[in-house]
Tab-separated table of C-alpha atoms in Angstrom:
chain	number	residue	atom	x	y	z
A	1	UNK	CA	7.458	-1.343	-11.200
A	2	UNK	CA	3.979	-0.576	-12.859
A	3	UNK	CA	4.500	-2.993	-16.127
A	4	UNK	CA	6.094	-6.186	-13.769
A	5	UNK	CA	2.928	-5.863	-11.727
A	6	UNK	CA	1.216	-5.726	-14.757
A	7	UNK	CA	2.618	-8.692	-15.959
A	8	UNK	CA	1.683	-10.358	-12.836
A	9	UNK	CA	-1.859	-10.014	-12.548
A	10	UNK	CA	-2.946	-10.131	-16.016
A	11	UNK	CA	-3.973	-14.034	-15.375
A	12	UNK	CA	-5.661	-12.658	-12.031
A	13	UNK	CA	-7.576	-9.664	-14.410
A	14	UNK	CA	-8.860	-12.733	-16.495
A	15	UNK	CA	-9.975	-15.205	-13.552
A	16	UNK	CA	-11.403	-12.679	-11.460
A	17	UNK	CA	-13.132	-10.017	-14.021
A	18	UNK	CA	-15.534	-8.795	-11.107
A	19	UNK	CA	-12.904	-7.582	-8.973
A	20	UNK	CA	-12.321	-3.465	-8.670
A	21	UNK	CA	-8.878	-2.954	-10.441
A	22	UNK	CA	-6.879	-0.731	-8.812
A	23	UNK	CA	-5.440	1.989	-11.619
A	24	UNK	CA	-1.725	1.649	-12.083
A	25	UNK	CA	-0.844	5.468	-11.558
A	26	UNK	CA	-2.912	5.064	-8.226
A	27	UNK	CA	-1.352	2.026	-6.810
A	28	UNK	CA	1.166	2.858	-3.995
A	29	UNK	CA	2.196	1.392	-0.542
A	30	UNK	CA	0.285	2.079	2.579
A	31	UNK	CA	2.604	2.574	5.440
A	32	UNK	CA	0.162	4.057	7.640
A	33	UNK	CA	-3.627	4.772	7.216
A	34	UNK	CA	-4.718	7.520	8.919
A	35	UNK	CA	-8.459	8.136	7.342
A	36	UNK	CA	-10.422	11.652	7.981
A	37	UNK	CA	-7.447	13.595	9.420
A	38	UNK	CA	-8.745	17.216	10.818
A	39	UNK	CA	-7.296	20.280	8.933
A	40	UNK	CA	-5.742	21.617	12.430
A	41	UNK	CA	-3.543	19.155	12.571
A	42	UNK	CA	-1.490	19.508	8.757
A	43	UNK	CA	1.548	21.178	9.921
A	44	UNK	CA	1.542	18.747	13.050
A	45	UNK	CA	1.073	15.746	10.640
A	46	UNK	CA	3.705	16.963	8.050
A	47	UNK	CA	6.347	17.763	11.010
A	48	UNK	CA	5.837	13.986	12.045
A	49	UNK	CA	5.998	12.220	8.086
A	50	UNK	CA	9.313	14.928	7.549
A	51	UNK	CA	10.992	13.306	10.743
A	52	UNK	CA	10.532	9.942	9.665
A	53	UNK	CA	11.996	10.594	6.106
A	54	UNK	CA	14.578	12.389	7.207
A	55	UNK	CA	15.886	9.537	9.471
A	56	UNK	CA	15.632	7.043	7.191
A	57	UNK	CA	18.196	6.418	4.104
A	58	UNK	CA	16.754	5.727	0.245
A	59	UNK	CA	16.651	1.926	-0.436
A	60	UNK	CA	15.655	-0.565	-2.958
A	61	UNK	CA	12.593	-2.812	-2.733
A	62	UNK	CA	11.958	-5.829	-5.087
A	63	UNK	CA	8.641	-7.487	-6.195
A	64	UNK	CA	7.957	-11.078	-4.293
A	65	UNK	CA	5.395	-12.764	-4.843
A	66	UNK	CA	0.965	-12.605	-5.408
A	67	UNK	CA	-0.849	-12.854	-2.347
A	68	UNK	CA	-4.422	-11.798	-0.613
A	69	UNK	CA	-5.792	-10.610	2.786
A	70	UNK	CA	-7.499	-11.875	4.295
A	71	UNK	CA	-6.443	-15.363	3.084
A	72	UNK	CA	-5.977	-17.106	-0.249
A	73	UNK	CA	-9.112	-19.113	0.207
A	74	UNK	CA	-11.508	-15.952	0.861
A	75	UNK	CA	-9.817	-12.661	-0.616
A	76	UNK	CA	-10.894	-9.383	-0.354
A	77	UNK	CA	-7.992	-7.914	-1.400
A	78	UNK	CA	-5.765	-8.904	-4.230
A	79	UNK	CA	-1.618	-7.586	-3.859
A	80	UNK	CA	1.494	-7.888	-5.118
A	81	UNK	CA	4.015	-8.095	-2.012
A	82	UNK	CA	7.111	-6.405	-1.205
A	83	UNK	CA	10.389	-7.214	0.297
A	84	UNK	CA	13.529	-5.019	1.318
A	85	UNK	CA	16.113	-6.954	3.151
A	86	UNK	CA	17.016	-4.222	5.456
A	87	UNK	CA	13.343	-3.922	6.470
A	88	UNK	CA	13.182	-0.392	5.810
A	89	UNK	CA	9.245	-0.299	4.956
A	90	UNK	CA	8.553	-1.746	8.645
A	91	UNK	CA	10.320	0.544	10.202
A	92	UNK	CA	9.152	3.662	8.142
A	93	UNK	CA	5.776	2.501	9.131
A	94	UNK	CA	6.408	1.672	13.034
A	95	UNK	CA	7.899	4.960	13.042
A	96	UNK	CA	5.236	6.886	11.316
A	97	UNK	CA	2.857	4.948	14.220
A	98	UNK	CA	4.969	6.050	16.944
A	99	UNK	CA	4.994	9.918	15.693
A	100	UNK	CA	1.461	9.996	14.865
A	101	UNK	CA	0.212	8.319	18.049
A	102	UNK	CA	-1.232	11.152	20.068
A	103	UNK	CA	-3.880	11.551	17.234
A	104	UNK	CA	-3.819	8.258	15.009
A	105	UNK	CA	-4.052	4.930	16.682
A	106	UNK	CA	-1.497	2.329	15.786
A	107	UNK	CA	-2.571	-0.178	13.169
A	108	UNK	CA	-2.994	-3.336	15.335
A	109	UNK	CA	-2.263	-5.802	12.215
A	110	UNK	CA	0.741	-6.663	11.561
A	111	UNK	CA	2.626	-5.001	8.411
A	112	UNK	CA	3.068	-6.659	5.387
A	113	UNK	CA	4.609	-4.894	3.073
A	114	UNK	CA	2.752	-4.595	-0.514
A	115	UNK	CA	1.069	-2.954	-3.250
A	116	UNK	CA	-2.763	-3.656	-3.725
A	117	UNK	CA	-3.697	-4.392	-6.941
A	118	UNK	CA	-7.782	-5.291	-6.782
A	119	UNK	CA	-10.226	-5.515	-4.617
A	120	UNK	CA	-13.822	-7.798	-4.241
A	121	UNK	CA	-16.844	-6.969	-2.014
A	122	UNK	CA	-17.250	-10.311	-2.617
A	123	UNK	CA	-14.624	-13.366	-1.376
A	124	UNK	CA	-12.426	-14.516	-3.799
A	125	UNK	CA	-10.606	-18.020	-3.500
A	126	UNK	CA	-7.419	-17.884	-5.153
A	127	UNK	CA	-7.025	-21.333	-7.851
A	128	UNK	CA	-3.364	-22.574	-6.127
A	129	UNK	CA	-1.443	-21.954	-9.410
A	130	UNK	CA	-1.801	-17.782	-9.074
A	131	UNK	CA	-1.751	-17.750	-4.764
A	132	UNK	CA	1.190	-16.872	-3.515
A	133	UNK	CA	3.256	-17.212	-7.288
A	134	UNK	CA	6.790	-15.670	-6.737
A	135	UNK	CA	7.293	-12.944	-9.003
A	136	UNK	CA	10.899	-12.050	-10.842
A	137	UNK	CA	10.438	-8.599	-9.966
A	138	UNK	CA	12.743	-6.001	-10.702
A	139	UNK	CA	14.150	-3.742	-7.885
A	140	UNK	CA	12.730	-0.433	-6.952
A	141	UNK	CA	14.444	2.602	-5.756
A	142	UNK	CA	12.135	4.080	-2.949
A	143	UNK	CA	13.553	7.754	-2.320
A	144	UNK	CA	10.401	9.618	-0.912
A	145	UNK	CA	7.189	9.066	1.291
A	146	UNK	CA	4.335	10.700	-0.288
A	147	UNK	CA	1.008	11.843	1.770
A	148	UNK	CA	-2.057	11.240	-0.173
A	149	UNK	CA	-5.555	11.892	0.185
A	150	UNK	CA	-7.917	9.095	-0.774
A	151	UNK	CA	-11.310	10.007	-2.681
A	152	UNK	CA	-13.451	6.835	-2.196
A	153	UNK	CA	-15.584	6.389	-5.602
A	154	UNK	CA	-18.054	3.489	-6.316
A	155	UNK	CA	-15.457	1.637	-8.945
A	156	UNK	CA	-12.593	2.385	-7.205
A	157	UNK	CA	-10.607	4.572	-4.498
A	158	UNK	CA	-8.499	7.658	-6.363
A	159	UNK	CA	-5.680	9.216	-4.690
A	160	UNK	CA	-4.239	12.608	-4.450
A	161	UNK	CA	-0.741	13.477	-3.788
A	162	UNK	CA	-1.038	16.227	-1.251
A	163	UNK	CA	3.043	16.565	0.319
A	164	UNK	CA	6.205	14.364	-0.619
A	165	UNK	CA	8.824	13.858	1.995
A	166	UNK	CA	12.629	12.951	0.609
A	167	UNK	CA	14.512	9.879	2.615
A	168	UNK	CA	18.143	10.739	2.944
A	169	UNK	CA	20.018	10.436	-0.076
C-alpha cells in the first residue's frame, strides 16, 4: 500500500511543503482512539481488541480516493481514504466502541475509513484538481488489528506497536 500512497501525494508533498508528513512505516488506520489509557486496565483492554478480531474474518481493502477533514476548503488533515465493500473497518471500529465503552467514550464522528498522510496547524485549501482525486489503488489484505502507542513529537506523532490481534483466517 505504502508506494500507491506514495504515488498519490507526491503532488500534495509539492503544493503543500509546510504540512507535517506523516512517515510511511508510521501511517496506519485509526479504528478507535483511545488516548492516555491507565496501565490497570491492559489485560481488560487486550481481552476487548482480541474479541473483536476474533469475530471478524480477514478482508481486502482498496485505496479510493484523496480527501481532508475537516473539509477540502480548510484542511487540517490530509488522507488517503479507504473502502471495503463488506464494511468490515466500520464494524471493527463500532465494535471496538461498544467493548471499550465502560472506560473509552464512543467517538461521536462518524467513521470514515482512511489512512492520514499529513497534517497542518495551519488550514489548507485543497486546489480542486488534487481534492477528492480517485486513486487506482491496489487491494490490501487486512489480517490483524494492531494496538499502538502514540509518542506525540514536535514534527510529527511516532507510533509503537505494543499487541497485534489476528482476524479469523
Amino acid at each position: 500500500m505504502t508506494p500507491a500512497i506514495e504515488a498519490a501525494v507526491g503532488p500534495w508533498r509539492a503544493r503543500f511543503p509546510q504540512a507535517r508528513w506523516v512517515q510511511p512505516q508510521d501511517r496506519h488506520v485509526t479504528l478507535k482512539f483511545m488516548g492516555p489509557t491507565p496501565r490497570r486496565l491492559d489485560a481488560w483492554l487486550h481481552d476487548r481488541i482480541g474479541e473483536v478480531a476474533a469475530s471478524t474474518q480477514a478482508f481486502e481493502i482498496r485505496l479510493t480516493r484523496l480527501g481532508a477533514f475537516p473539509s477540502n476548503r480548510r484542511a487540517r488533515v490530509l488522507w488517503v481514504g479507504l473502502e471495503d465493500g463488506a464494511g468490515h473497518l466500520a464494524t471493527m471500529a463500532k465494535g471496538l466502541d461498544r467493548g471499550l465503552a465502560p472506560e473509552f467514550a464512543p467517538d461521536r464522528r462518524p467513521f470514515t475509513p482512511h489512512v492520514t498522510v499529513a497534517r497542518s496547524d495551519r488550514a489548507l485549501e485543497l486546489p480542486n484538481d488534487l481534492a477528492g482525486s480517485p486513486l487506482p489503488g491496489p487491494t490490501v489484505a487486512v489480517s490483524e488489528i494492531v494496538l499502538f502507542r502514540s509518542r506525540i513529537g514536535r514534527s510529527s506523532a511516532r507510533y509503537e506497536a505494543l499487541e497485534s490481534y489476528l482476524l479469523r483466517g
